[in-house]
Short mmCIF file of C-alpha atoms in Angstrom, two decimals:
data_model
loop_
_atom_site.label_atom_id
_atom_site.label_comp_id
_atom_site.label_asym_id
_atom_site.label_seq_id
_atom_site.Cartn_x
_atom_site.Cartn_y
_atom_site.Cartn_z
CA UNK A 25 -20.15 3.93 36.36
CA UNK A 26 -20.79 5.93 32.98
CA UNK A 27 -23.71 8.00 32.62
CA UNK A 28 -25.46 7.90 29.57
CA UNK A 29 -27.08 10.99 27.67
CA UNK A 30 -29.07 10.22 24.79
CA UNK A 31 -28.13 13.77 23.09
CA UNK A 32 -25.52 12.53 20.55
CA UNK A 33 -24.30 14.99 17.48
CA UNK A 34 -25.32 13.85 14.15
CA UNK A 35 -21.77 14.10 13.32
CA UNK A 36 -20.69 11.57 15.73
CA UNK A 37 -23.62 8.98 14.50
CA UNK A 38 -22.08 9.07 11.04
CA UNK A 39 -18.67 8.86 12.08
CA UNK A 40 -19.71 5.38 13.88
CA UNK A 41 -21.40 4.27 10.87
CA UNK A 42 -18.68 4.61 9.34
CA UNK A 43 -15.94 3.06 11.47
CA UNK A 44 -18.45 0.65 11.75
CA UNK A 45 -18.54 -0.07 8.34
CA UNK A 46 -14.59 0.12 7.78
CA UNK A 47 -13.71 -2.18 10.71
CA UNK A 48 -16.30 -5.33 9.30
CA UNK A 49 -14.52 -4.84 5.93
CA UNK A 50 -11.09 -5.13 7.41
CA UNK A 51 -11.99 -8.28 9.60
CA UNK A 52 -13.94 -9.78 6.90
CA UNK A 53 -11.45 -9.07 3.99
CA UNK A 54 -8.83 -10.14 6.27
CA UNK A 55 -10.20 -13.85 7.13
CA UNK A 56 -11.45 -14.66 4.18
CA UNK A 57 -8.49 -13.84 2.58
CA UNK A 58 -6.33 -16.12 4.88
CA UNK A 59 -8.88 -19.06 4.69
CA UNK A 60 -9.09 -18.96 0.63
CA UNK A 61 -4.98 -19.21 1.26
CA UNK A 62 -5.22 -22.27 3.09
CA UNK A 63 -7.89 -24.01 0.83
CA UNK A 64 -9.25 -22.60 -2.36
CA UNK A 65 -11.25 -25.21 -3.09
CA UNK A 66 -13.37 -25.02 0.29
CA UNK A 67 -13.44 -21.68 -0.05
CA UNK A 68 -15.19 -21.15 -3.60
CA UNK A 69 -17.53 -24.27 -2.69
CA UNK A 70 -18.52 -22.39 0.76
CA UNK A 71 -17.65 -18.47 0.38
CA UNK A 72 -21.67 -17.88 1.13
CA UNK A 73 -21.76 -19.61 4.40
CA UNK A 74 -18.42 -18.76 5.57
CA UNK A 75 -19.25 -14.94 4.67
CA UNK A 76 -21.89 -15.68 6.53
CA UNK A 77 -20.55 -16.74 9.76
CA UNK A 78 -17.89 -14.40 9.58
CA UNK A 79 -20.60 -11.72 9.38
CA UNK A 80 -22.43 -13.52 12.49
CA UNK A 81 -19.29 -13.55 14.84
CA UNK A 82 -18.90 -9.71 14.21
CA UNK A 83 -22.70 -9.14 15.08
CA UNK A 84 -22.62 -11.10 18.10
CA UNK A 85 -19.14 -9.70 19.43
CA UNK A 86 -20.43 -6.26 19.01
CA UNK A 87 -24.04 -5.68 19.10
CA UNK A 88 -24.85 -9.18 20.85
CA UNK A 89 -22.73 -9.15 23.09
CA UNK A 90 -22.03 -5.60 24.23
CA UNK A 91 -25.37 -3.33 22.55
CA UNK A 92 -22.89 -1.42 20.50
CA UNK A 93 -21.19 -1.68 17.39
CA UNK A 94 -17.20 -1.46 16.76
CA UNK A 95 -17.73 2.13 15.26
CA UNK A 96 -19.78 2.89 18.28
CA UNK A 97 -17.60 2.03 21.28
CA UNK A 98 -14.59 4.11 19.48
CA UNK A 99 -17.11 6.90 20.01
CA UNK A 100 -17.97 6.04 23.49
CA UNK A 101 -21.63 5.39 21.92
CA UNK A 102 -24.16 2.59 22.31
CA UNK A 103 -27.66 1.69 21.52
CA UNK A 104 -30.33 2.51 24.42
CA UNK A 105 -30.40 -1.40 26.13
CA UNK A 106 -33.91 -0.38 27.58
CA UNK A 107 -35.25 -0.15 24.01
CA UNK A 108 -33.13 -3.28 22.61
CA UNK A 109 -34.94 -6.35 23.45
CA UNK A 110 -34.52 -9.59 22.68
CA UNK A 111 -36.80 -9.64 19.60
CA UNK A 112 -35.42 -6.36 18.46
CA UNK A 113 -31.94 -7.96 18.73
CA UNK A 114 -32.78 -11.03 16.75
CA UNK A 115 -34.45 -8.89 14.15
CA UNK A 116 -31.62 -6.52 14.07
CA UNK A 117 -29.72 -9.55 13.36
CA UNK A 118 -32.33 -10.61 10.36
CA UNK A 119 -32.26 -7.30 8.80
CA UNK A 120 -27.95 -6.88 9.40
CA UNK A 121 -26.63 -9.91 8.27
CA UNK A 122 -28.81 -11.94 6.56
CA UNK A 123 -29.65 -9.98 3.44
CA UNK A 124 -26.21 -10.35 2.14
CA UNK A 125 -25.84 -14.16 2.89
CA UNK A 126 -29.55 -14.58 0.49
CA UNK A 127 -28.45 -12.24 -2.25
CA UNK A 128 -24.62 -14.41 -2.37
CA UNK A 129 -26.72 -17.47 -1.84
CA UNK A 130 -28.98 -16.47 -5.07
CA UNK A 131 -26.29 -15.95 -7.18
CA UNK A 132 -23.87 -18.76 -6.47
CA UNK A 133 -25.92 -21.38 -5.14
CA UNK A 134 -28.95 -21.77 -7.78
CA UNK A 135 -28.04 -23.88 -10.35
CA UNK A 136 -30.39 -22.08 -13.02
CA UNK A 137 -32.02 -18.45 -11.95
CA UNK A 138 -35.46 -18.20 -10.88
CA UNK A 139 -36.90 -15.13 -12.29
CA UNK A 140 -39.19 -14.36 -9.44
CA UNK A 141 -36.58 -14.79 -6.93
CA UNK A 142 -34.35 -12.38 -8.97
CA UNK A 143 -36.47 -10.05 -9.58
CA UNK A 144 -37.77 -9.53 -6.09
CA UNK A 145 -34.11 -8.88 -4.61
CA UNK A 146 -34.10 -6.56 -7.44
CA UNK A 147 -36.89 -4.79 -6.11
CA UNK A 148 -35.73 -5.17 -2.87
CA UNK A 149 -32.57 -3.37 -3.02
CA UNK A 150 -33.94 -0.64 -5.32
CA UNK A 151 -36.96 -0.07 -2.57
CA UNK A 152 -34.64 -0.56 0.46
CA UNK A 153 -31.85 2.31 -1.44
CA UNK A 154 -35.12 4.88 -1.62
CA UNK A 155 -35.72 4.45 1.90
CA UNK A 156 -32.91 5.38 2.99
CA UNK A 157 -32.48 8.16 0.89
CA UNK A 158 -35.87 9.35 3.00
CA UNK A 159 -34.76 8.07 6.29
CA UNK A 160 -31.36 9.95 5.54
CA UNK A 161 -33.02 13.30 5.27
CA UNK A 162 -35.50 12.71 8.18
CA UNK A 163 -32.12 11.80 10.40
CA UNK A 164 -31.04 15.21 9.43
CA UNK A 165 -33.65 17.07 10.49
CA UNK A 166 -34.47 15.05 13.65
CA UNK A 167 -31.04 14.06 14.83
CA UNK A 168 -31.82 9.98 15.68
CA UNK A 169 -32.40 6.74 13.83
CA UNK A 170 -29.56 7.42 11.60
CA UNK A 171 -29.82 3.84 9.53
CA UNK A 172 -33.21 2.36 8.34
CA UNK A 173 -33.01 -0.50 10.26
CA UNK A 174 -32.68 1.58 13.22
CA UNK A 175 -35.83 3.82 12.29
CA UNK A 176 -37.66 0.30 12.06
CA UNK A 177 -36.40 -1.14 15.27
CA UNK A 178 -36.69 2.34 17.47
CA UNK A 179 -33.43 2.23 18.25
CA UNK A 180 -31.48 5.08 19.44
CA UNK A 181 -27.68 6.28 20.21
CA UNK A 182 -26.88 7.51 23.69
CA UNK A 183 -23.59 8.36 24.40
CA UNK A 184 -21.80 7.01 27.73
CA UNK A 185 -19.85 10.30 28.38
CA UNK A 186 -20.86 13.63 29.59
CA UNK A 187 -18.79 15.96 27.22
CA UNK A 188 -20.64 16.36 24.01
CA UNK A 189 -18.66 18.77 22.63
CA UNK A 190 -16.69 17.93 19.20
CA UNK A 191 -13.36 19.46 20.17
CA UNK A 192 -12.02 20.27 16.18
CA UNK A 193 -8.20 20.96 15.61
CA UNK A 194 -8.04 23.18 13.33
CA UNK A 195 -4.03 23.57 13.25
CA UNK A 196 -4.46 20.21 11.58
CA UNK A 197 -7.02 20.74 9.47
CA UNK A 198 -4.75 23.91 8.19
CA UNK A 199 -1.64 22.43 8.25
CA UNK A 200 -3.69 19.16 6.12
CA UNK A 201 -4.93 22.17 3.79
CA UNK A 202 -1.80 23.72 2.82
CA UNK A 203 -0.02 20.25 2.73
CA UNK A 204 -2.55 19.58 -0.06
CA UNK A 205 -1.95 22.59 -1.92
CA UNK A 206 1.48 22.01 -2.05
CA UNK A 207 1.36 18.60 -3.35
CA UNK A 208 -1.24 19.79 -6.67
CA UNK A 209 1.16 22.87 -7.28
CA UNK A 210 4.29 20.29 -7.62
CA UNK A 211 2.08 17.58 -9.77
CA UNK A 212 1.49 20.68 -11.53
CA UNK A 213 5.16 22.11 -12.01
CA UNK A 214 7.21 18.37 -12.03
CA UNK A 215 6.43 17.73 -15.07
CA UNK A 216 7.37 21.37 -17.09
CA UNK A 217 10.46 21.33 -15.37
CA UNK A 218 13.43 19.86 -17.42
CA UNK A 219 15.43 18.56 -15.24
CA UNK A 220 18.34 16.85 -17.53
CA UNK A 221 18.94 20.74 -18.51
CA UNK A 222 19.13 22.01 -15.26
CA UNK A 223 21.72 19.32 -14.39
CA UNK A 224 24.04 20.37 -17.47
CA UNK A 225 23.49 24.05 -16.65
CA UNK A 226 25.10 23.13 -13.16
CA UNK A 227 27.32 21.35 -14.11
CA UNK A 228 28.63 23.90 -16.49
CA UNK A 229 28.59 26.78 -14.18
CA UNK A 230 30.40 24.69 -11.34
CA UNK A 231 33.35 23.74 -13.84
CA UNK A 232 32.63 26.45 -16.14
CA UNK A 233 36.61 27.06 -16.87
CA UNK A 234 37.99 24.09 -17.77
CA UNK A 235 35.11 22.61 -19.91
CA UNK A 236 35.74 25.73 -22.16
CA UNK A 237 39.50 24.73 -22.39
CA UNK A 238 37.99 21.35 -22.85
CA UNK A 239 36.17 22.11 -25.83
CA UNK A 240 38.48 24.02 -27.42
CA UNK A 241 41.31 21.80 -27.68
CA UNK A 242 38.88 19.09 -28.75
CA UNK A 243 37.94 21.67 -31.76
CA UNK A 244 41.51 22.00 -33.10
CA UNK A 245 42.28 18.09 -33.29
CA UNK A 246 40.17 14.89 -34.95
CA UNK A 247 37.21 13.20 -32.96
CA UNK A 248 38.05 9.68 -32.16
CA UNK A 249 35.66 6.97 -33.03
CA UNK A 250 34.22 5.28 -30.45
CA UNK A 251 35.73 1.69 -29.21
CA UNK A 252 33.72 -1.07 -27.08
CA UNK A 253 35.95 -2.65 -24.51
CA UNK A 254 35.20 -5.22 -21.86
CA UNK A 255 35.03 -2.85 -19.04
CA UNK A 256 33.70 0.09 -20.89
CA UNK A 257 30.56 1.64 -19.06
CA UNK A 258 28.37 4.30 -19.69
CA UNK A 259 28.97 8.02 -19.60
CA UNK A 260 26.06 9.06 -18.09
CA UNK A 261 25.07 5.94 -15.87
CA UNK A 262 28.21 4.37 -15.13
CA UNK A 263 26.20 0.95 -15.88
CA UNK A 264 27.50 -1.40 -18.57
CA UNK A 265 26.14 0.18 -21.95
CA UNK A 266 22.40 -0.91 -23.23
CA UNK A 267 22.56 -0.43 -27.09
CA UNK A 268 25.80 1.63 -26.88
CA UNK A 269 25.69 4.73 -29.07
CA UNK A 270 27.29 7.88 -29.10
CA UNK A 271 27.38 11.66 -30.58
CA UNK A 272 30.60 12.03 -32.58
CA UNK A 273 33.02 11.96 -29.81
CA UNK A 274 35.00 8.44 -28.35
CA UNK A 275 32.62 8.30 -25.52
CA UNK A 276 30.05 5.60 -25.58
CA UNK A 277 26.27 6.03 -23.43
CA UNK A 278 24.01 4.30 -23.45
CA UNK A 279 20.83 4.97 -25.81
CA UNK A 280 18.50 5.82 -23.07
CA UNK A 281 20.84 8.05 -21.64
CA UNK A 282 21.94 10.06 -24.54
CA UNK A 283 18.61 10.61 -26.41
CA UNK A 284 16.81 11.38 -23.69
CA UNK A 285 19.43 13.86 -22.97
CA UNK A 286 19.63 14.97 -26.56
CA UNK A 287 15.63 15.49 -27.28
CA UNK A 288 15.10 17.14 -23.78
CA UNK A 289 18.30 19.04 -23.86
CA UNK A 290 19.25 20.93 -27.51
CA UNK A 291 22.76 21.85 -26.22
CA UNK A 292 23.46 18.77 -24.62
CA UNK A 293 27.23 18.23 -24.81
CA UNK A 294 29.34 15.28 -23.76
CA UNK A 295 29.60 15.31 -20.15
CA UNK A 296 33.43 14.31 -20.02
CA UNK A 297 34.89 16.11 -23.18
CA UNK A 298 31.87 18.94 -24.32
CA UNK A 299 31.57 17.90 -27.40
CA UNK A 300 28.30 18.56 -28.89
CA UNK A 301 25.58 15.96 -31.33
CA UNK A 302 26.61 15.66 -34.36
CA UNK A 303 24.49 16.63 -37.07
CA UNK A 304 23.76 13.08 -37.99
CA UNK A 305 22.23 12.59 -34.80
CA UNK A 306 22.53 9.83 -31.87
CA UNK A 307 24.59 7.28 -33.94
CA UNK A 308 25.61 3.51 -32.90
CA UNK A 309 28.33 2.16 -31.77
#
């Protein structure tokens, strides 16, 4: 049988508010999602009360059913059943759930907007966010009674293991650290690095030889003018041309291809025969 201890780490009360919090989205999300699939029109006539009964079968197959939210029993963490009665559990359930079905219900269901009405939910949230501002600073200094509703209701954590301590890895956290470091240095480099030039320079250092002999022979004899055949494909891309242009010589790229070269690459050159732009520019085919 577990042993309770009602020393739990602030830390961990968070962290189960917030897995807590994370899980209800995802089930929530995740049904009404598949039931506005299967009928749109019930859904948009009904999303209030199906919301809320969505957000009723969570409550009772957590707290209900078991004292303990889905964020707490990850945590090994529960609510003291001594102090959770049955009134406290069917106000917890009041304070939990409800609120959200009466604000959806005010805004979708009434056909013109009473003024009163609005403006007390108004002043409800706005009071209810101040409190637990307070009741957030109180929890750190004291440790317990982390959410309001919890302050109101006396309800504490106790955790149902005896290890409290908060084992930390910090090879992870390090290894997440410089990871992340990494990543902003390249989003910072990427971009200033020209990429289409370091390609060419490559290239020209690998066959460095014979694209010289290349490019002088071209120099002594006439350029040919460029001809679109059936098969003819891109020098660059090796894709059928899109807006086929070219730079003087017989080879055809398309326009993407060459100008991008071209305006990130002065001394761009013909990849096949070296030839370089023309001093008209990129011209069509």
């Amino acid at each position: 049988m577990l042993e309770k201890n009602k020393y739990v780490p602030r830390v961990n009360q968070i962290d189960a508010i917030s897995l807590n919090n994370d899980i209800a989205r995802l089930i929530r999300d995740n049904l009404l999602e598949n039931l506005q699939a299967i009928s749109p029109v019930l859904f948009i006539k009904f999303q209030p009360e199906l919301d809320l009964l969505i957000q009723s079968a969570i409550w009772f197959g957590s707290v209900g059913k078991r004292c303990s939210t889905f964020g707490q029993q990850l945590l090994v963490l529960a609510y003291d059943a001594e102090k959770l009665t049955v009134s406290r559990l069917v106000l917890h359930f009041a304070l939990t759930v409800l609120p959200g079905y009466v604000k959806s219900w005010e805004e979708r269901r009434l056909s013109r907007r009473v003024e009163w009405f609005s403006q007390a939910i108004t002043w409800a949230e706005n009071s209810a966010l101040v409190l637990n501002i307070l009741n957030y600073f109180r929890f750190l200094k004291t440790g317990r009674k982390p959410t309001l509703i919890d302050y109101f209701l006396g309800l504490d954590y106790i955790s149902l293991r005896n290890n409290q301590r908060r084992d930390i890895g910090y090879k992870y956290l390090t290894r997440e650290l410089l990871w992340g470091g990494f990543m902003e240095i390249l989003g910072l480099v990427l971009p200033i690095i020209n990429f289409r030039k370091l390609q060419r320079l490559l290239k020209s250092w690998t066959s460095g030889q014979q694209f010289s002999g290349k490019r002088r022979e071209l120099d002594n004899r006439e350029l040919l003018a460029p001809k679109m055949m059936v098969g003819t494909t891109c020098t660059y891309c090796g894709e059928r041309p899109t807006l086929p242009h070219h730079m003087g010589c017989g080879h055809i790229y398309c326009y993407y291809c060459l100008s991008a070269n071209v305006l990130t690459d002065a001394s761009f050159c013909c990849t096949i025969c070296g030839v370089a732009c023309a001093k008209d520019g990129v011209q069509s085919v």
